[in-house]
Coordinates of C-alpha atoms and ligand atoms in Angstrom, one line a residue:
M13 CA 18.1 119.5 202.1
Q14 CA 20.7 120.2 199.5
T15 CA 19.3 122.2 196.6
K16 CA 22.6 123.3 195.0
K17 CA 23.7 121.2 192.0
L18 CA 26.9 120.5 190.2
K19 CA 26.5 121.2 186.5
I20 CA 28.4 119.2 183.9
I21 CA 28.2 120.9 180.5
P22 CA 30.0 119.4 177.5
L23 CA 30.7 122.1 174.8
G24 CA 32.7 119.9 172.4
G25 CA 33.7 116.4 171.6
L26 CA 30.5 114.7 172.8
G27 CA 28.7 113.9 169.5
E28 CA 31.8 114.3 167.3
F29 CA 35.4 113.4 167.3
G30 CA 37.7 116.3 168.2
M31 CA 37.4 119.8 169.7
N32 CA 37.1 118.5 173.2
C33 CA 35.8 120.9 175.8
M34 CA 33.8 120.4 179.0
A35 CA 32.6 122.9 181.6
L36 CA 32.0 122.2 185.2
R37 CA 29.9 124.7 187.2
W38 CA 29.1 125.0 190.9
E39 CA 27.1 128.2 191.5
D40 CA 29.2 131.1 190.4
D41 CA 32.3 129.2 189.6
I42 CA 33.1 127.5 186.3
I43 CA 36.1 125.5 185.3
V44 CA 36.8 124.3 181.8
I45 CA 38.5 121.0 180.9
D46 CA 40.3 121.1 177.5
A47 CA 39.9 123.6 174.7
G48 CA 40.4 121.6 171.5
L49 CA 40.0 122.0 167.8
M50 CA 39.0 119.8 165.0
F51 CA 40.3 119.8 161.4
P52 CA 37.6 120.5 158.9
E53 CA 36.3 118.0 156.5
S54 CA 37.2 118.8 152.9
E55 CA 33.8 120.1 152.0
L56 CA 34.3 123.1 154.3
L57 CA 36.1 125.1 151.6
G58 CA 38.5 127.7 152.8
V59 CA 38.0 126.9 156.5
D60 CA 41.1 126.1 158.4
V61 CA 40.0 124.9 161.7
V62 CA 36.8 124.2 163.6
V63 CA 36.5 125.1 167.3
P64 CA 33.6 124.7 169.8
D65 CA 31.0 127.4 170.2
I66 CA 31.8 128.9 173.6
S67 CA 28.9 131.4 173.8
Y68 CA 27.9 129.8 177.1
L69 CA 31.4 130.6 178.6
V70 CA 31.4 134.1 177.1
E71 CA 28.0 134.9 178.5
N72 CA 29.3 133.7 181.9
K73 CA 32.7 135.3 181.5
E74 CA 32.9 136.6 185.0
Y75 CA 32.5 133.2 186.5
V76 CA 35.0 131.3 184.4
R77 CA 38.1 130.6 186.6
G78 CA 40.4 128.7 184.4
I79 CA 41.0 126.2 181.7
I80 CA 42.7 122.9 182.7
L81 CA 44.3 120.8 180.0
T82 CA 44.7 117.0 180.1
H83 CA 47.4 116.7 177.5
G84 CA 48.9 118.5 174.4
H85 CA 47.0 117.0 171.5
Q86 CA 45.4 119.5 169.2
D87 CA 41.9 118.2 169.9
H88 CA 42.5 119.3 173.5
I89 CA 44.6 122.4 173.2
G90 CA 44.2 123.7 169.7
G91 CA 41.3 125.9 170.4
L92 CA 43.0 127.9 173.1
P93 CA 43.9 131.0 171.0
W94 CA 40.2 131.5 170.2
F95 CA 39.1 130.8 173.7
L96 CA 41.7 133.2 175.1
N97 CA 40.6 135.9 172.8
E98 CA 37.2 135.9 174.6
L99 CA 38.2 134.7 178.0
K100 CA 41.2 136.1 179.9
V101 CA 41.7 133.2 182.3
P102 CA 44.7 131.2 183.5
V103 CA 45.6 128.0 181.7
Y104 CA 46.6 124.9 183.7
G105 CA 48.6 122.0 182.2
T106 CA 51.5 119.7 182.8
E107 CA 55.1 120.7 181.8
F108 CA 55.0 119.2 178.4
T109 CA 51.5 120.3 177.6
L110 CA 52.4 123.9 178.5
A111 CA 55.5 123.7 176.3
Y112 CA 53.2 122.9 173.3
V113 CA 50.7 125.6 174.4
E114 CA 53.5 128.2 174.5
G115 CA 54.3 127.7 170.9
N116 CA 50.7 127.9 170.0
L117 CA 50.0 131.1 171.9
E118 CA 53.2 132.7 170.7
E119 CA 52.0 132.3 167.1
H120 CA 48.8 134.2 168.0
E121 CA 50.6 136.8 170.1
L122 CA 48.8 135.7 173.2
L123 CA 51.7 134.3 175.2
D124 CA 52.6 137.5 177.2
E125 CA 49.1 138.2 178.4
T126 CA 48.2 134.6 179.4
E127 CA 48.9 133.1 182.8
L128 CA 50.2 129.6 182.4
I129 CA 50.2 127.5 185.6
E130 CA 52.1 124.2 185.7
I131 CA 50.4 121.2 187.3
A132 CA 51.8 117.8 188.1
P133 CA 50.5 114.4 189.1
K134 CA 49.8 114.0 192.8
E135 CA 49.9 117.8 193.4
K136 CA 46.4 119.0 194.3
F137 CA 45.4 122.5 193.5
T138 CA 42.3 124.5 194.3
I139 CA 40.1 126.7 192.0
G140 CA 37.1 128.1 193.9
P141 CA 35.0 125.2 195.2
F142 CA 37.0 122.6 193.2
T143 CA 40.0 120.8 194.4
I144 CA 41.8 119.0 191.6
E145 CA 44.3 116.2 191.6
P146 CA 46.0 115.4 188.3
I147 CA 46.5 111.6 187.9
R148 CA 49.2 110.2 185.6
V149 CA 47.8 108.2 182.7
T150 CA 49.5 106.8 179.6
H151 CA 48.6 107.8 176.0
S152 CA 50.3 108.3 172.7
M153 CA 51.2 111.7 173.9
V154 CA 53.7 112.2 176.8
D155 CA 52.8 113.8 180.1
A156 CA 49.1 113.2 179.9
V157 CA 46.9 113.3 183.0
A158 CA 43.4 112.5 184.2
L159 CA 41.7 114.9 186.6
A160 CA 40.1 114.0 189.9
I161 CA 37.9 116.9 190.8
E162 CA 36.5 117.2 194.3
T163 CA 33.3 119.1 194.3
P164 CA 30.8 119.9 197.1
V165 CA 28.6 116.9 196.0
G166 CA 31.4 114.4 195.4
V167 CA 34.4 113.5 193.2
V168 CA 34.2 113.7 189.4
I169 CA 37.0 112.0 187.5
H170 CA 37.7 113.0 183.9
T171 CA 40.1 110.5 182.3
G172 CA 41.3 112.7 179.4
D173 CA 42.6 110.5 176.6
F174 CA 44.2 107.3 177.8
K175 CA 45.3 103.7 177.2
I176 CA 46.8 101.5 179.9
D177 CA 50.4 101.1 178.7
L178 CA 52.0 99.0 181.4
A179 CA 55.5 99.5 180.1
P180 CA 55.6 103.2 179.0
L181 CA 58.7 104.3 177.1
D182 CA 59.4 107.1 179.5
D183 CA 59.0 105.0 182.7
R184 CA 56.1 107.2 183.9
A185 CA 53.8 104.6 185.1
F186 CA 50.0 104.7 184.8
D187 CA 48.8 105.5 188.3
L188 CA 46.2 102.8 188.6
H189 CA 46.7 103.0 192.4
T190 CA 45.3 106.4 192.8
F191 CA 42.2 105.6 190.6
A192 CA 41.6 102.6 192.9
E193 CA 41.9 104.8 196.0
Y194 CA 39.3 107.2 194.7
G195 CA 37.2 104.3 193.8
K196 CA 37.4 103.0 197.4
R197 CA 36.5 106.4 198.8
G198 CA 33.6 106.8 196.4
V199 CA 33.3 108.6 193.1
L200 CA 30.2 110.5 192.0
A201 CA 30.9 110.5 188.3
L202 CA 33.4 109.1 185.8
L203 CA 33.8 110.8 182.5
Q204 CA 35.8 108.3 180.3
D205 CA 37.4 108.4 176.9
S206 CA 35.2 106.5 174.4
T207 CA 37.4 106.6 171.3
N208 CA 38.2 102.9 170.9
V209 CA 35.0 101.4 172.3
E210 CA 34.5 99.4 169.2
R211 CA 37.8 97.6 169.6
S212 CA 37.9 94.4 171.7
G213 CA 40.9 93.4 173.9
Y214 CA 43.7 95.7 174.9
T215 CA 45.6 98.3 172.9
P216 CA 49.3 97.4 172.6
S217 CA 52.0 99.3 174.3
E218 CA 53.8 102.1 172.4
R219 CA 56.7 99.6 172.5
A220 CA 54.8 97.1 170.3
V221 CA 56.0 98.8 167.1
I222 CA 59.7 98.3 167.8
P223 CA 60.1 94.7 166.3
R224 CA 58.6 95.5 162.9
L225 CA 60.3 98.9 162.7
D226 CA 63.6 97.3 163.6
E227 CA 63.1 94.9 160.7
V228 CA 62.3 97.8 158.3
F229 CA 65.5 99.5 159.4
S230 CA 67.6 96.4 158.9
Q231 CA 66.2 95.8 155.4
A232 CA 66.5 99.4 154.2
K233 CA 69.3 99.6 151.6
K234 CA 69.4 103.4 151.0
K235 CA 68.0 106.5 152.6
L236 CA 65.3 105.9 155.2
F237 CA 62.5 108.5 155.6
F238 CA 60.6 108.2 158.8
S239 CA 57.3 110.0 159.1
C240 CA 54.9 110.1 162.1
F241 CA 52.8 112.7 163.9
S242 CA 55.2 115.4 165.1
S243 CA 53.5 115.1 168.6
S244 CA 54.3 111.3 168.7
I245 CA 57.3 111.8 171.0
Y246 CA 57.5 108.1 171.8
R247 CA 57.6 107.2 168.1
I248 CA 60.3 109.8 167.5
K249 CA 62.3 108.4 170.3
I250 CA 62.0 104.9 168.9
A251 CA 63.0 106.1 165.4
M252 CA 66.1 107.9 166.8
E253 CA 67.2 104.9 168.8
L254 CA 66.8 102.6 165.8
A255 CA 68.8 105.1 163.6
R256 CA 71.6 105.0 166.1
K257 CA 71.5 101.2 166.4
H258 CA 71.6 100.8 162.6
G259 CA 74.4 103.4 162.1
R260 CA 72.3 106.1 160.5
K261 CA 72.6 109.9 161.2
V262 CA 69.3 111.7 161.7
A263 CA 68.2 114.8 159.8
V264 CA 65.0 116.4 161.0
V265 CA 62.9 118.0 158.3
G266 CA 59.7 120.0 158.6
R267 CA 58.9 122.8 161.0
S268 CA 56.5 120.9 163.3
M269 CA 58.9 118.0 163.5
M270 CA 61.8 120.2 164.4
E271 CA 59.9 122.0 167.1
S272 CA 58.6 118.8 168.7
T273 CA 62.0 117.2 168.7
E274 CA 63.5 120.2 170.4
I275 CA 60.8 120.4 173.1
A276 CA 61.1 116.7 173.8
Q277 CA 64.8 116.9 174.0
D278 CA 64.7 120.0 176.3
L279 CA 62.3 118.2 178.7
G280 CA 64.3 115.0 178.8
Y281 CA 61.9 112.8 176.8
I282 CA 64.5 111.9 174.2
D283 CA 68.2 111.6 174.8
I284 CA 70.1 112.4 171.7
P285 CA 73.7 111.3 171.7
Q286 CA 76.3 113.8 170.4
G287 CA 76.7 113.6 166.7
L288 CA 73.5 111.7 165.9
V289 CA 71.5 114.6 164.6
I290 CA 72.9 116.5 161.6
N291 CA 71.6 119.6 159.8
P292 CA 69.5 118.8 156.7
G293 CA 72.2 120.6 154.7
Q294 CA 74.8 118.1 155.8
M295 CA 73.0 115.2 154.2
K296 CA 75.1 115.4 151.1
D297 CA 78.2 114.5 153.1
F298 CA 76.9 111.1 153.9
S299 CA 76.0 108.0 151.8
P300 CA 72.4 107.0 151.6
E301 CA 72.6 104.0 153.9
Q302 CA 74.0 106.3 156.6
L303 CA 70.9 108.5 156.7
M304 CA 67.5 108.7 158.3
V305 CA 65.3 111.6 157.6
L306 CA 62.7 112.4 160.2
I307 CA 60.0 114.2 158.2
S308 CA 56.6 115.7 158.9
G309 CA 53.5 115.2 156.7
T310 CA 52.3 111.7 157.5
Q311 CA 48.7 112.6 156.6
G312 CA 49.5 113.8 153.1
E313 CA 49.0 117.4 154.0
P314 CA 49.6 119.2 150.6
M315 CA 52.2 121.7 151.8
S316 CA 54.0 119.4 154.3
A317 CA 57.7 118.4 153.9
L318 CA 56.8 114.8 152.9
S319 CA 54.3 115.9 150.2
R320 CA 56.8 118.3 148.8
A321 CA 59.6 115.7 148.9
A322 CA 57.3 113.2 147.1
L323 CA 57.1 115.7 144.3
D324 CA 60.8 116.5 144.4
N325 CA 60.1 120.0 145.5
H326 CA 62.0 120.1 148.8
K327 CA 65.3 121.8 149.3
F328 CA 67.0 119.0 151.3
A329 CA 64.8 115.9 151.2
H330 CA 65.2 114.1 147.9
I331 CA 63.7 110.8 147.4
D332 CA 65.5 108.4 145.1
A333 CA 64.9 104.9 143.7
G334 CA 65.5 102.3 146.4
D335 CA 64.9 104.7 149.4
T336 CA 62.5 103.5 152.1
V337 CA 59.7 105.7 153.4
V338 CA 57.9 104.7 156.6
L339 CA 54.6 106.2 157.5
S340 CA 54.3 105.3 161.1
S341 CA 50.8 106.5 161.8
R342 CA 47.2 105.6 161.1
V343 CA 45.3 106.7 158.0
I344 CA 42.9 109.2 159.6
P345 CA 39.5 108.8 157.9
G346 CA 39.0 111.8 155.5
N347 CA 42.7 111.9 154.7
E348 CA 42.9 108.8 152.6
K349 CA 42.9 110.7 149.3
G350 CA 45.9 112.9 150.3
I351 CA 47.8 110.0 151.9
F352 CA 47.4 107.7 148.9
R353 CA 48.3 110.5 146.5
V354 CA 51.6 110.9 148.3
I355 CA 52.2 107.1 148.4
D356 CA 51.5 107.1 144.6
H357 CA 54.1 109.8 144.0
L358 CA 56.6 108.0 146.2
S359 CA 56.0 104.8 144.5
R360 CA 56.5 106.5 141.1
R361 CA 60.0 107.4 142.4
D362 CA 60.6 103.7 143.1
A363 CA 60.7 104.3 146.8
N364 CA 59.7 101.4 149.0
V365 CA 56.7 102.7 151.1
V366 CA 55.9 101.1 154.3
Y367 CA 52.5 102.1 155.8
D368 CA 49.8 100.8 158.0
D369 CA 48.0 98.5 155.6
G370 CA 47.3 95.9 158.2
S371 CA 50.0 93.5 157.0
N372 CA 53.4 92.5 158.2
G373 CA 53.4 93.6 161.9
L374 CA 52.7 96.8 163.7
I375 CA 54.2 100.1 162.6
H376 CA 51.6 102.1 164.5
V377 CA 49.5 101.6 167.7
S378 CA 46.5 103.5 168.9
G379 CA 46.8 105.9 171.8
H380 CA 43.4 105.0 173.2
G381 CA 42.4 102.1 175.3
S382 CA 40.3 99.3 174.0
Q383 CA 37.3 97.6 175.7
E384 CA 39.3 95.7 178.4
E385 CA 41.1 98.9 179.5
M386 CA 37.8 100.7 179.7
R387 CA 36.3 98.0 181.8
L388 CA 39.3 97.9 184.0
M389 CA 39.2 101.6 184.7
I390 CA 35.4 101.4 185.5
N391 CA 36.1 98.6 187.9
L392 CA 38.7 100.6 189.7
V393 CA 36.7 103.8 189.9
R394 CA 33.2 102.2 190.5
P395 CA 31.4 105.5 189.9
K396 CA 27.8 106.1 190.7
F397 CA 27.3 107.8 187.4
F398 CA 29.2 107.0 184.2
I399 CA 29.4 109.5 181.4
P400 CA 31.1 108.6 178.2
V401 CA 33.1 111.4 176.5
H402 CA 35.0 111.9 173.2
G403 CA 33.2 110.5 170.2
D404 CA 30.2 110.3 167.9
Y405 CA 26.8 109.6 169.4
R406 CA 26.9 105.9 168.5
I407 CA 30.3 105.5 170.2
L408 CA 29.1 107.2 173.4
R409 CA 26.0 105.0 173.4
K410 CA 28.1 101.8 173.1
H411 CA 30.4 103.0 175.8
A412 CA 27.5 103.5 178.1
E413 CA 26.3 99.9 177.4
L414 CA 29.8 98.6 178.1
A415 CA 29.9 100.4 181.4
M416 CA 26.5 99.0 182.5
E417 CA 27.7 95.5 181.6
T418 CA 30.5 95.7 184.1
G419 CA 28.1 95.9 187.0
A420 CA 30.3 98.4 188.6
V421 CA 28.3 101.6 187.9
E422 CA 24.8 102.5 189.0
H423 CA 23.8 104.6 186.0
A424 CA 25.3 105.4 182.6
I425 CA 24.2 108.6 181.0
V426 CA 24.8 109.7 177.5
I427 CA 24.9 113.5 177.1
E428 CA 25.9 115.6 174.1
D429 CA 27.3 119.0 173.4
G430 CA 25.1 121.7 175.0
D431 CA 23.3 119.4 177.4
V432 CA 23.4 120.5 181.0
L433 CA 23.6 117.5 183.4
E434 CA 22.8 118.5 187.0
L435 CA 24.1 116.3 189.8
D436 CA 23.9 116.1 193.5
K437 CA 24.9 113.3 195.8
D438 CA 22.1 111.0 194.8
E439 CA 20.8 112.1 191.4
A440 CA 21.8 113.1 187.9
R441 CA 19.4 114.8 185.6
K442 CA 19.6 116.3 182.2
K443 CA 18.2 119.8 182.5
D444 CA 18.1 122.6 180.0
K445 CA 20.4 123.1 177.0
V446 CA 23.0 125.8 176.4
T447 CA 24.2 127.0 173.0
A448 CA 26.8 124.6 171.5
G449 CA 28.0 123.9 168.1
R450 CA 30.9 124.4 165.7
V451 CA 32.7 127.6 164.9
L452 CA 34.6 127.7 161.6
I453 CA 37.7 129.8 161.4
D454 CA 39.4 131.2 158.4
S455 CA 43.1 131.2 157.8
G456 CA 45.6 133.5 159.4
S457 CA 43.3 135.2 161.8
S458 CA 42.3 134.6 165.4
I459 CA 39.2 136.8 165.3
D460 CA 37.9 135.9 161.9
V461 CA 35.3 133.6 163.4
V462 CA 32.3 132.5 161.4
E463 CA 29.2 131.0 163.0
D464 CA 27.8 128.4 160.8
L465 CA 28.9 127.2 157.4
V466 CA 25.6 128.2 155.7
I467 CA 25.6 131.6 157.3
R468 CA 29.2 132.0 156.5
D469 CA 28.7 131.1 152.8
R470 CA 25.8 133.5 152.5
K471 CA 27.7 136.3 154.1
I472 CA 30.7 135.8 151.9
L473 CA 28.5 135.5 148.8
S474 CA 26.5 138.7 149.7
E475 CA 29.4 140.8 150.9
D476 CA 32.4 139.6 149.0
G477 CA 31.1 137.6 146.0
I478 CA 32.3 134.4 144.5
V479 CA 35.1 133.5 142.1
L480 CA 35.1 130.4 139.9
A481 CA 38.4 129.7 138.4
V482 CA 38.2 127.1 135.6
L483 CA 41.3 125.3 134.4
A484 CA 41.3 122.7 131.7
I485 CA 44.3 120.4 132.1
N486 CA 45.4 117.6 129.9
K487 CA 45.8 114.7 132.3
R488 CA 48.6 113.1 130.2
T489 CA 50.8 116.0 129.5
G490 CA 49.9 118.3 132.4
K491 CA 49.5 121.2 130.0
M492 CA 46.7 123.7 130.0
E493 CA 44.5 122.9 127.0
L494 CA 42.5 126.1 127.0
P495 CA 43.2 129.5 128.5
P496 CA 41.9 129.6 132.0
E497 CA 38.5 131.2 132.6
V498 CA 37.5 133.3 135.6
I499 CA 33.9 133.9 136.5
M500 CA 33.2 136.5 139.2
R501 CA 29.9 137.3 140.8
G502 CA 29.3 140.1 143.3
F503 CA 32.2 142.2 142.0
G504 CA 34.7 142.2 139.2
G505 CA 35.5 144.0 136.0
A506 CA 37.6 143.2 132.9
D507 CA 40.7 144.4 134.7
I508 CA 40.7 142.1 137.6
T509 CA 39.5 139.2 135.5
D510 CA 42.5 139.6 133.2
Q511 CA 44.8 139.8 136.1
A512 CA 43.3 136.7 137.7
C513 CA 43.9 134.8 134.4
E514 CA 47.4 135.9 134.3
V515 CA 48.0 134.8 137.9
M516 CA 46.6 131.4 137.1
M517 CA 48.8 131.0 134.1
K518 CA 51.8 132.0 136.0
T519 CA 51.0 129.7 139.0
L520 CA 50.6 126.8 136.7
D521 CA 53.8 127.6 134.8
E522 CA 55.8 127.5 138.0
L523 CA 54.7 124.0 138.9
S524 CA 56.6 121.0 137.6
S525 CA 54.6 118.6 135.4
E526 CA 54.4 116.2 138.3
Q527 CA 52.9 118.8 140.6
K528 CA 50.5 119.7 137.8
A529 CA 49.2 116.2 137.9
D530 CA 48.4 116.6 141.6
Y531 CA 45.1 118.4 141.5
G532 CA 45.0 118.8 145.2
M533 CA 48.1 120.9 145.0
V534 CA 47.0 122.8 141.8
N535 CA 43.8 123.6 143.5
E536 CA 45.4 124.9 146.7
K537 CA 48.0 127.0 144.9
V538 CA 45.5 128.6 142.6
R539 CA 43.2 129.4 145.5
V540 CA 46.0 131.0 147.5
E541 CA 47.3 133.1 144.7
L542 CA 43.9 134.3 143.6
K543 CA 43.0 135.1 147.2
R544 CA 46.2 137.2 147.5
L545 CA 45.6 139.1 144.2
I546 CA 41.9 139.9 144.9
Q547 CA 42.5 140.9 148.5
K548 CA 45.3 143.2 147.4
T549 CA 43.6 144.9 144.5
T550 CA 40.0 145.0 145.8
G551 CA 40.2 144.5 149.6
R552 CA 37.6 141.8 149.3
R553 CA 37.6 138.2 150.4
P554 CA 35.3 136.3 148.1
M555 CA 34.7 132.6 148.1
I556 CA 37.2 131.1 145.6
M557 CA 36.5 127.8 144.0
P558 CA 39.0 126.4 141.5
V559 CA 37.5 124.0 139.2
I560 CA 39.8 121.7 137.3
L561 CA 38.6 120.0 134.2
E562 CA 40.6 116.9 133.2
I563 CA 40.8 116.6 129.4
Ligands
ZN1 ZN1 45.1 112.6 172.8
ZN2 ZN1 41.9 113.4 172.0

């Protein structure tokens, strides 16, 4: 009788969107699938990123054999620097994924000490008791794979993120065949991407945006600004090809956009003809209708190139009346305010802004499969146990119901972060729980980890105090109506309070009146400048809360 069990332990992404991370354990061997991050909601003041709590992995350090990445999106790789601070293990990923990881690790000075192992579809590799075959899938990100993991009790397939794009722009076809073969041989468990379970039908191919974008290009009279996620290599490729077709030179603006374009070009995903791309500084040598500016900042991030251009605060990217700005991405919930603020600024400059408002054809498509693609995959794989991954509880629950309706699975099981699911050949059972949760990380540091928002706030308040910076701004003129006021608790003194007021005055003085009208930007600038001053003069890191009063 077999008593040993396979353990499936989600540590992130099951019960929320983002920070995907899943551990698989057989006896004394653990492998980890993905190490993602999540961007914090705006109420988490001063927190830059959120990563999964990996106490379980840290407690079992000596058994963790490696981290395997499905693709290069931040919600799958972005937590790596924090993981690798605690766990010195090799990282497995496809060529493109590792190219992204390298940049990420270099920033955190972890590149030299980390062993990166390249994997490829159809090339099996073994880690302890696990033999793993990457399987090609399609997604909005290039070079994405699913993982078929042979374990002593059967095969577990983790889809990673996917949609079934039957005409991918890079000709790397979705390997439906291999999924079907595993299905034929028998699959113990399928862990499938749940993201779009509420959408019926099929998700369109990445190509589906071409007709509408082509139209936008032919109608643009002056400069054309094209913004998308910098990781959307397919979208960048489409934009570049349309620029060439419509006789426009391409200037790439924004750090992330430049890095992405470079990697994609190096690895052969985009083929840039000689002379197509110019330096941003050369833009002045061309007339507006000869230019396309590929620019980062499609989510209205306050310091991004597009946000700065919208406020006429960018060295090279100037937006003039009659220019066209395309935001080829979706409005991520939570970012609406920032995005619409940027669109307002652009509209005020009389630019023609084209964004995903649901009208006039597609300028963006999702990277995740809809219901029919989910059903298709389940029918190919025919797993004994179906486990939805990636999403809020309601989404996971729906996905489990969808799976049962196919008639192709025996059991669908909803598990959440921290649950331990034990499997053998015949049974799957939720056992105990391990520590799981969110870890909040403060800017500029890879070790500055804080456990829980409440604990973090209390700690900061008790050790470093709080600073309230009150500004009264006239909404119409953008002028400060009263001298700024600074309230400090937990530390302080007349000296530092005076200096803080000065810094605030100076910060506001340096902003254009348009920038002043953008409270998101004022807020962020004041916070950063005060943080710098207080850290320099007192060595403390208090909680800083700018309060802007509109008069
Ligand atoms: Zn993804
Ligand atoms: Zn994802």
